[in-house]
Tab-separated table of C-alpha atoms in Angstrom:
chain	number	residue	atom	x	y	z
A	176	MET	CA	-81.391	75.344	85.409
A	177	PRO	CA	-81.263	79.083	86.218
A	178	THR	CA	-84.880	79.108	87.369
A	179	THR	CA	-84.414	76.121	89.680
A	180	ILE	CA	-81.488	77.731	91.500
A	181	ALA	CA	-83.281	81.080	91.686
A	182	ALA	CA	-86.312	79.306	93.171
A	183	LEU	CA	-84.096	77.817	95.881
A	184	ARG	CA	-82.746	81.262	96.727
A	185	GLY	CA	-86.323	82.487	97.078
A	186	ALA	CA	-87.244	79.636	99.422
A	187	PHE	CA	-84.077	79.317	101.540
A	188	ALA	CA	-81.896	81.918	103.195
A	189	GLY	CA	-78.749	81.997	105.296
A	190	PRO	CA	-76.957	78.722	106.074
A	191	ARG	CA	-79.941	76.698	104.855
A	192	LEU	CA	-79.216	77.833	101.291
A	193	GLY	CA	-75.976	75.842	101.156
A	194	PHE	CA	-77.733	72.653	102.270
A	195	ALA	CA	-80.553	73.202	99.764
A	196	LEU	CA	-78.016	73.673	96.979
A	197	GLY	CA	-76.330	70.445	98.099
A	198	LEU	CA	-79.622	68.577	97.686
A	199	TRP	CA	-80.125	70.226	94.284
A	200	LEU	CA	-76.672	69.041	93.228
A	201	ALA	CA	-77.397	65.524	94.512
A	202	ALA	CA	-80.464	65.370	92.264
A	203	ALA	CA	-78.480	66.648	89.278
A	204	LEU	CA	-75.643	64.190	89.887
A	205	GLY	CA	-78.127	61.356	90.333
A	206	GLY	CA	-79.233	62.016	86.784
A	207	ALA	CA	-75.605	62.233	85.667
A	208	ALA	CA	-74.857	58.896	87.353
A	209	THR	CA	-77.681	57.010	85.642
A	210	GLY	CA	-77.343	58.796	82.306
A	211	PRO	CA	-74.271	56.927	81.008
A	212	VAL	CA	-75.775	53.557	81.972
A	213	ILE	CA	-79.115	54.294	80.312
A	214	GLY	CA	-77.257	55.744	77.336
A	215	GLY	CA	-75.125	52.608	77.061
A	216	LEU	CA	-78.232	50.420	77.065
A	217	LEU	CA	-79.888	52.530	74.369
A	218	ILE	CA	-76.766	52.550	72.200
A	219	ALA	CA	-76.393	48.782	72.574
A	220	GLY	CA	-80.031	48.118	71.753
A	221	PHE	CA	-80.700	50.814	69.159
A	222	SER	CA	-78.262	53.552	68.048
A	223	TRP	CA	-76.610	56.680	69.400
A	224	ARG	CA	-79.674	58.678	68.304
A	225	ALA	CA	-81.763	56.812	70.860
A	226	VAL	CA	-80.083	58.635	73.773
A	227	PHE	CA	-82.196	61.696	72.961
A	228	TRP	CA	-85.554	59.928	73.088
A	229	PRO	CA	-86.044	59.775	76.883
A	230	GLN	CA	-85.611	63.531	77.169
A	231	VAL	CA	-89.030	64.150	75.624
A	232	ALA	CA	-90.854	61.907	78.073
A	233	LEU	CA	-88.795	63.071	81.071
A	234	GLY	CA	-89.409	66.704	80.152
A	235	LEU	CA	-93.167	66.158	80.031
A	236	VAL	CA	-93.167	64.298	83.354
A	237	ALA	CA	-91.049	67.002	85.017
A	238	THR	CA	-93.418	69.689	83.738
A	239	LEU	CA	-96.460	67.904	85.124
A	240	LEU	CA	-94.771	67.408	88.496
A	241	ALA	CA	-93.644	71.035	88.692
A	242	LEU	CA	-96.924	72.758	87.820
A	243	PRO	CA	-98.755	72.005	91.114
A	244	VAL	CA	-95.875	73.059	93.380
A	245	VAL	CA	-94.148	75.951	91.615
A	246	ARG	CA	-95.753	79.235	92.562
A	247	ASP	CA	-94.898	82.847	91.887
A	248	ARG	CA	-93.912	84.107	95.316
A	249	GLY	CA	-94.332	87.698	94.261
A	250	GLY	CA	-92.240	90.278	96.035
A	251	ARG	CA	-89.840	92.790	94.607
A	252	ARG	CA	-88.834	92.448	90.962
A	253	SER	CA	-85.456	93.467	89.599
A	254	GLU	CA	-85.661	96.395	87.203
A	255	VAL	CA	-83.216	95.060	84.634
A	256	SER	CA	-83.702	95.354	80.892
A	257	VAL	CA	-82.740	92.584	78.482
A	258	ARG	CA	-80.426	93.861	75.765
A	259	LEU	CA	-80.646	91.484	72.856
A	260	GLY	CA	-77.803	93.180	70.969
A	261	GLY	CA	-75.383	92.504	73.789
A	262	LEU	CA	-76.537	88.887	74.073
A	263	ALA	CA	-76.019	88.407	70.331
A	264	VAL	CA	-72.483	89.816	70.540
A	265	VAL	CA	-71.619	87.541	73.479
A	266	ALA	CA	-72.972	84.513	71.593
A	267	LEU	CA	-70.901	85.476	68.523
A	268	ALA	CA	-67.791	85.988	70.674
A	269	LEU	CA	-68.141	82.586	72.361
A	270	ALA	CA	-68.747	80.899	69.000
A	271	ALA	CA	-65.587	82.499	67.571
A	272	LEU	CA	-63.534	81.543	70.633
A	273	VAL	CA	-64.607	77.888	70.567
A	274	ALA	CA	-64.220	77.653	66.779
A	275	GLY	CA	-60.662	78.976	67.043
A	276	LEU	CA	-59.782	76.499	69.782
A	277	ILE	CA	-61.132	73.621	67.710
A	278	ARG	CA	-59.269	74.787	64.596
A	279	ALA	CA	-56.038	74.904	66.602
A	280	GLY	CA	-56.060	71.116	66.776
A	281	ALA	CA	-55.945	70.734	62.996
A	282	ALA	CA	-54.177	73.892	61.831
A	283	GLY	CA	-51.823	74.464	64.766
A	284	TRP	CA	-51.885	76.913	67.663
A	285	GLY	CA	-49.902	79.530	65.771
A	286	SER	CA	-51.979	79.501	62.577
A	287	GLY	CA	-54.181	82.358	61.497
A	288	GLN	CA	-57.163	79.994	61.329
A	289	ALA	CA	-56.879	79.550	65.084
A	290	LEU	CA	-55.495	82.893	66.288
A	291	ALA	CA	-57.913	85.103	64.325
A	292	PRO	CA	-61.166	83.716	65.773
A	293	ILE	CA	-59.631	83.291	69.240
A	294	GLY	CA	-58.435	86.908	69.206
A	295	ALA	CA	-61.809	88.118	67.914
A	296	GLY	CA	-63.680	86.172	70.572
A	297	VAL	CA	-61.506	87.373	73.441
A	298	GLY	CA	-61.607	90.952	72.149
A	299	LEU	CA	-65.393	90.967	71.827
A	300	LEU	CA	-65.872	89.457	75.281
A	301	GLY	CA	-63.509	92.007	76.797
A	302	ALA	CA	-65.304	94.891	75.085
A	303	VAL	CA	-68.726	93.667	76.202
A	304	ALA	CA	-67.495	93.176	79.792
A	305	TRP	CA	-66.023	96.702	79.882
A	306	LEU	CA	-69.169	98.299	78.433
A	307	ALA	CA	-71.414	96.315	80.780
A	308	ALA	CA	-69.344	97.300	83.833
A	309	ARG	CA	-69.430	100.973	82.841
A	310	SER	CA	-73.170	100.844	82.242
A	311	ALA	CA	-73.729	99.095	85.577
A	312	ARG	CA	-71.743	101.759	87.450
A	313	ARG	CA	-73.732	104.552	85.836
A	314	SER	CA	-77.141	102.957	86.369
A	315	GLY	CA	-76.459	101.637	89.858
A	316	VAL	CA	-77.889	98.260	88.881
A	317	LEU	CA	-75.157	96.524	90.904
A	318	GLY	CA	-76.071	98.337	94.084
A	319	GLY	CA	-75.984	95.900	96.995
A	320	THR	CA	-74.016	93.363	94.943
A	321	ASP	CA	-70.743	91.905	96.175
A	322	VAL	CA	-68.985	92.228	92.829
A	323	ALA	CA	-65.798	90.519	94.060
A	324	GLY	CA	-67.695	87.478	95.342
A	325	LEU	CA	-69.885	87.287	92.241
A	326	SER	CA	-66.911	87.528	89.863
A	327	ALA	CA	-64.833	85.039	91.869
A	328	GLY	CA	-67.623	82.474	92.064
A	329	LEU	CA	-68.304	82.645	88.323
A	330	LEU	CA	-64.620	82.462	87.419
A	331	VAL	CA	-64.094	79.449	89.705
A	332	LEU	CA	-66.977	77.626	88.000
A	333	VAL	CA	-65.517	78.243	84.535
A	334	LEU	CA	-61.992	77.165	85.507
A	335	ALA	CA	-63.039	74.166	87.596
A	336	PHE	CA	-65.362	72.794	84.945
A	337	VAL	CA	-62.577	72.791	82.360
A	338	GLY	CA	-60.974	70.063	84.467
A	339	ASN	CA	-64.282	68.566	85.641
A	340	VAL	CA	-65.783	67.848	82.231
A	341	GLY	CA	-62.393	66.755	80.917
A	342	VAL	CA	-62.480	63.726	83.221
A	343	TYR	CA	-65.803	62.453	81.841
A	344	PHE	CA	-64.865	63.385	78.278
A	345	LEU	CA	-61.436	61.734	78.176
A	346	VAL	CA	-61.716	58.902	80.702
A	347	SER	CA	-64.910	57.594	79.090
A	348	ILE	CA	-63.029	57.372	75.763
A	349	TRP	CA	-60.053	55.756	77.503
A	350	LEU	CA	-62.261	53.112	79.123
A	351	GLN	CA	-63.850	52.189	75.795
A	352	ARG	CA	-60.931	52.495	73.368
A	353	VAL	CA	-57.925	51.569	75.509
A	354	VAL	CA	-59.321	49.307	78.249
A	355	GLY	CA	-61.755	47.814	75.725
A	356	LEU	CA	-65.108	48.259	77.476
A	357	SER	CA	-68.445	48.615	75.725
A	358	PRO	CA	-70.377	51.910	76.075
A	359	LEU	CA	-72.658	50.220	78.635
A	360	ALA	CA	-69.750	48.799	80.642
A	361	ALA	CA	-67.967	52.173	80.588
A	362	GLY	CA	-71.132	53.830	81.899
A	363	VAL	CA	-71.353	51.268	84.701
A	364	GLN	CA	-67.682	51.782	85.607
A	365	LEU	CA	-68.255	55.540	85.902
A	366	LEU	CA	-71.402	55.018	87.985
A	367	PRO	CA	-69.565	54.897	91.358
A	368	THR	CA	-67.953	58.263	90.638
A	369	ALA	CA	-71.172	60.148	89.944
A	370	GLY	CA	-73.060	58.069	92.517
A	371	LEU	CA	-70.558	58.943	95.245
A	372	ALA	CA	-70.791	62.603	94.297
A	373	ALA	CA	-74.598	62.463	94.486
A	374	ILE	CA	-74.562	60.756	97.896
A	375	ALA	CA	-71.930	63.097	99.335
A	376	SER	CA	-73.440	66.332	97.964
A	377	PRO	CA	-75.871	66.862	100.889
A	378	LEU	CA	-72.894	66.443	103.244
A	379	GLY	CA	-71.058	69.035	101.184
A	380	GLY	CA	-74.060	71.299	101.566
A	381	ARG	CA	-73.944	70.854	105.348
A	382	LEU	CA	-70.234	71.726	105.390
A	383	VAL	CA	-70.944	74.870	103.397
A	384	ALA	CA	-73.766	75.784	105.761
A	385	ARG	CA	-71.523	75.259	108.815
A	386	LEU	CA	-68.145	76.542	107.612
A	387	GLY	CA	-69.058	78.967	104.869
A	388	PRO	CA	-68.288	78.296	101.207
A	389	GLU	CA	-64.595	79.247	100.922
A	390	ARG	CA	-62.973	76.370	102.868
A	391	PRO	CA	-65.101	73.549	101.360
A	392	LEU	CA	-64.514	75.093	97.933
A	393	ALA	CA	-60.737	75.103	98.436
A	394	ALA	CA	-60.848	71.504	99.702
A	395	GLY	CA	-62.869	70.393	96.692
A	396	LEU	CA	-60.461	72.079	94.278
A	397	LEU	CA	-57.482	70.390	95.956
A	398	LEU	CA	-59.206	67.002	95.661
A	399	GLN	CA	-59.902	67.638	91.998
A	400	ILE	CA	-56.276	68.599	91.307
A	401	GLY	CA	-55.126	65.363	92.959
A	402	SER	CA	-57.658	63.375	90.950
A	403	LEU	CA	-56.609	64.911	87.620
A	404	LEU	CA	-52.904	64.419	88.293
A	405	GLY	CA	-53.538	60.814	89.336
A	406	LEU	CA	-55.615	60.044	86.234
A	407	ALA	CA	-52.884	61.647	84.130
A	408	THR	CA	-50.564	58.769	85.115
A	409	LEU	CA	-52.740	56.146	83.376
A	410	GLY	CA	-51.021	54.437	80.465
A	411	GLY	CA	-51.905	52.142	77.623
A	412	GLY	CA	-51.533	49.096	79.877
A	413	SER	CA	-53.453	50.501	82.858
A	414	SER	CA	-56.757	49.053	84.022
A	415	TYR	CA	-59.944	50.356	85.586
A	416	ALA	CA	-58.580	49.358	89.015
A	417	ASP	CA	-55.693	51.781	88.464
A	418	ALA	CA	-58.131	54.598	87.728
A	419	LEU	CA	-60.676	53.873	90.488
A	420	PRO	CA	-58.913	55.601	93.460
A	421	PHE	CA	-58.588	58.802	91.474
A	422	LEU	CA	-62.187	58.587	90.256
A	423	VAL	CA	-63.255	58.347	93.915
A	424	LEU	CA	-61.297	61.533	94.671
A	425	PHE	CA	-62.956	63.152	91.686
A	426	GLY	CA	-66.421	62.192	92.938
A	427	LEU	CA	-65.695	63.745	96.330
A	428	SER	CA	-64.469	66.948	94.678
A	429	VAL	CA	-67.659	67.230	92.636
A	430	ALA	CA	-69.676	66.909	95.860
A	431	LEU	CA	-68.017	70.087	97.165
A	432	ILE	CA	-67.118	72.439	94.323
A	433	PRO	CA	-70.453	73.315	92.656
A	434	THR	CA	-72.397	73.676	95.922
A	435	ALA	CA	-69.770	75.960	97.456
A	436	ALA	CA	-69.294	78.002	94.278
A	437	PHE	CA	-73.071	78.366	93.813
A	438	THR	CA	-73.311	79.616	97.399
A	439	VAL	CA	-70.576	82.207	96.785
A	440	VAL	CA	-72.465	83.485	93.734
A	441	MET	CA	-75.955	83.507	95.248
A	442	ARG	CA	-74.864	85.192	98.473
A	443	SER	CA	-73.231	87.957	96.437
A	444	VAL	CA	-76.509	89.349	95.075
A	445	ALA	CA	-79.744	90.656	96.517
A	446	PRO	CA	-82.637	88.141	96.521
A	447	GLU	CA	-84.474	89.958	93.724
A	448	ARG	CA	-81.444	89.450	91.463
A	449	SER	CA	-81.230	85.697	92.065
A	450	GLY	CA	-82.447	84.975	88.551
A	451	LEU	CA	-79.644	87.029	87.046
A	452	ALA	CA	-77.021	85.364	89.227
A	453	SER	CA	-78.270	81.841	88.583
A	454	GLY	CA	-78.397	82.537	84.847
A	455	ALA	CA	-74.823	83.803	84.960
A	456	GLN	CA	-73.580	80.728	86.799
A	457	THR	CA	-75.373	78.397	84.389
A	458	CYS	CA	-73.584	80.228	81.568
A	459	ALA	CA	-70.301	79.796	83.474
A	460	LEU	CA	-70.885	76.042	83.824
A	461	ASN	CA	-71.626	75.623	80.138
A	462	LEU	CA	-68.709	77.831	79.109
A	463	GLY	CA	-66.365	75.729	81.254
A	464	ALA	CA	-67.756	72.536	79.710
A	465	VAL	CA	-67.387	73.811	76.138
A	466	LEU	CA	-63.874	75.094	76.779
A	467	SER	CA	-62.969	71.757	78.375
A	468	VAL	CA	-63.939	69.747	75.307
A	469	ALA	CA	-62.416	72.303	72.923
A	470	VAL	CA	-59.148	72.958	74.772
A	471	LEU	CA	-58.445	69.475	76.126
A	472	GLY	CA	-59.643	67.808	72.930
A	473	THR	CA	-57.328	70.044	70.907
A	474	ILE	CA	-54.414	69.223	73.210
A	475	VAL	CA	-55.076	65.509	72.770
A	476	ALA	CA	-55.166	65.894	68.969
A	477	SER	CA	-51.898	67.845	68.923
A	478	ALA	CA	-50.166	65.490	71.366
A	479	VAL	CA	-51.228	62.377	69.452
A	480	ALA	CA	-49.846	63.866	66.239
A	481	ALA	CA	-46.502	64.384	68.011
A	482	ARG	CA	-46.405	61.023	69.857
A	483	TYR	CA	-47.888	58.465	67.489
A	484	GLY	CA	-44.801	58.093	65.320
A	485	ASP	CA	-42.603	57.319	68.338
A	486	ALA	CA	-45.215	54.872	69.635
A	487	LEU	CA	-45.163	53.042	66.293
A	488	THR	CA	-41.372	52.871	66.413
A	489	GLN	CA	-41.439	51.325	69.879
A	490	VAL	CA	-43.619	48.434	68.652
A	491	GLY	CA	-41.512	47.809	65.541
A	492	LEU	CA	-43.646	49.731	63.041
A	493	GLY	CA	-41.316	52.692	62.555
A	494	ALA	CA	-41.431	52.363	58.764
A	495	HIS	CA	-45.193	52.977	58.733
A	496	VAL	CA	-46.244	56.573	57.918
A	497	PRO	CA	-49.691	57.253	59.411
A	498	SER	CA	-52.169	59.312	57.430
A	499	ALA	CA	-53.933	62.388	58.781
A	500	ALA	CA	-57.125	60.335	59.009
A	501	ALA	CA	-55.344	57.658	61.048
A	502	ILE	CA	-53.969	60.264	63.481
A	503	ALA	CA	-57.464	61.730	63.836
A	504	ASP	CA	-58.781	58.253	64.698
A	505	VAL	CA	-56.037	57.678	67.270
A	506	SER	CA	-56.945	61.055	68.826
A	507	GLN	CA	-60.314	59.461	69.584
A	508	GLY	CA	-58.684	56.298	70.920
A	509	ILE	CA	-59.400	54.269	67.774
A	510	ALA	CA	-56.559	51.964	66.743
A	511	GLU	CA	-55.314	52.173	63.183
A	512	ALA	CA	-56.023	48.989	61.192
A	513	PRO	CA	-54.352	48.911	57.748
A	514	ALA	CA	-56.007	46.594	55.220
A	515	GLY	CA	-54.398	43.173	54.970
A	516	ALA	CA	-52.479	43.414	58.233
A	517	GLY	CA	-52.115	40.212	60.231
A	518	GLU	CA	-53.330	39.765	63.803
A	519	ALA	CA	-49.881	40.344	65.303
A	520	THR	CA	-49.482	43.562	63.312
A	521	LEU	CA	-52.956	44.752	64.300
A	522	ALA	CA	-52.112	44.052	67.953
A	523	ALA	CA	-48.983	46.198	67.577
A	524	PHE	CA	-51.059	49.011	66.088
A	525	ARG	CA	-53.499	48.755	69.001
A	526	GLN	CA	-50.615	48.939	71.475
A	527	ALA	CA	-49.137	52.009	69.760
A	528	SER	CA	-52.534	53.716	69.554
A	529	ALA	CA	-53.252	53.042	73.228
A	530	ALA	CA	-49.862	54.419	74.256
A	531	ALA	CA	-50.227	57.559	72.114
A	532	PHE	CA	-53.769	58.301	73.284
A	533	SER	CA	-53.004	57.625	76.961
A	534	GLY	CA	-49.957	59.894	76.879
A	535	ALA	CA	-51.941	62.643	75.165
A	536	MET	CA	-54.785	62.238	77.672
A	537	GLY	CA	-52.299	62.560	80.530
A	538	LEU	CA	-50.983	65.841	79.102
A	539	ALA	CA	-54.520	67.198	78.666
A	540	LEU	CA	-55.504	66.258	82.228
A	541	ARG	CA	-52.397	67.967	83.604
A	542	VAL	CA	-53.444	71.099	81.717
A	543	GLY	CA	-56.909	70.678	83.229
A	544	ALA	CA	-55.289	70.498	86.669
A	545	GLY	CA	-53.609	73.810	85.852
A	546	PHE	CA	-57.007	75.398	85.238
A	547	VAL	CA	-58.264	74.056	88.575
A	548	LEU	CA	-55.132	75.389	90.282
A	549	ALA	CA	-55.978	78.811	88.844
A	550	ALA	CA	-59.461	78.447	90.366
A	551	LEU	CA	-57.832	77.676	93.726
A	552	ALA	CA	-55.796	80.880	93.407
A	553	VAL	CA	-59.034	82.817	92.843
A	554	VAL	CA	-60.516	81.326	96.032
A	555	ALA	CA	-57.360	82.217	97.979
A	556	ALA	CA	-57.526	85.803	96.692
A	557	LEU	CA	-61.210	86.053	97.652
A	558	SER	CA	-60.504	84.718	101.162
A	559	LEU	CA	-57.648	87.199	101.583
A	560	GLN	CA	-59.879	90.042	100.462
A	561	ARG	CA	-62.559	88.945	102.949
A	562	ARG	CA	-60.030	88.920	105.810
A	563	ARG	CA	-58.722	92.362	104.950
A	564	SER	CA	-62.261	93.714	104.817
A	565	ALA	CA	-62.983	92.234	108.253
A	566	ILE	CA	-60.008	93.984	109.858
């Protein structure tokens, strides 16, 4: 991914870069749109392991197609050394941070099992960032770099993708476990969302090319906040039709946010540092995705543990004491099914499980909307800084 974006920066400049990035995003989202459907077919026909098989063939085909057209354009190289020690520390810090977030779901947010690795991860990342900034100032490696734009673009990607990935992660579970769709049917139901984003991405690229990245980025973040808050209202008795308007909003937001944020990042660095910038934004995307699953998944687990007992009481099963394993299943949308229970009792368990999971999902999506709101604040601060600099 970093090399593809860097190659675009080498081939396109000025306003054309935004449109090229929009086309790049359309291709990526086209794959994302068909992936769940193909995955559903493979799971239905074989097993979950089968979803990895096409990657081998697709990788070989992509390599053969790329070899004749990808050329080294030459030109100025960036004199930047690769420091493996620093990379190892960053990898360790991210691993500790994610491990702590995951442990928080089982051990509690205030436990040492969660706070110790989270604190270690944040501390290590802060130390590496401070040392890297000091080294960059001394060496002048950031000369010609718009540090404010680069930092803002990367931070927006991390924050926005916490909410972005949360939609696919949680809503796909909701469609299968609560609405009752098969993996294939759930993939088909999500197809319009990713398909709309793929179709609209070139238009988003044109808007970025015409208006600059800040306004389309702010519009995309607002659409995503509205989508997350709307999806957060879904309950155990909601249907796909209830979710569809908000999934459409989400698709439109995805058509705007990455293209605009990529443009902010790539315009902040000199052309010879495009590889560094595109690598950094790929890391930001993946960090946002990992944090989304870890943070929002942990919130769902904690919320289900707090809500499931009340949900059982509301369906007349208040005397039942769920086990830790049952609560873990409900956190994944799986209804508890005690041995020997009659059909009416099992239906009551399904109703309670659906209500507990849907309520927990709503809380997690509202938290995701908070992350996206923080990204919007970063864009507003960047725009204000740009205006002050222009005066």
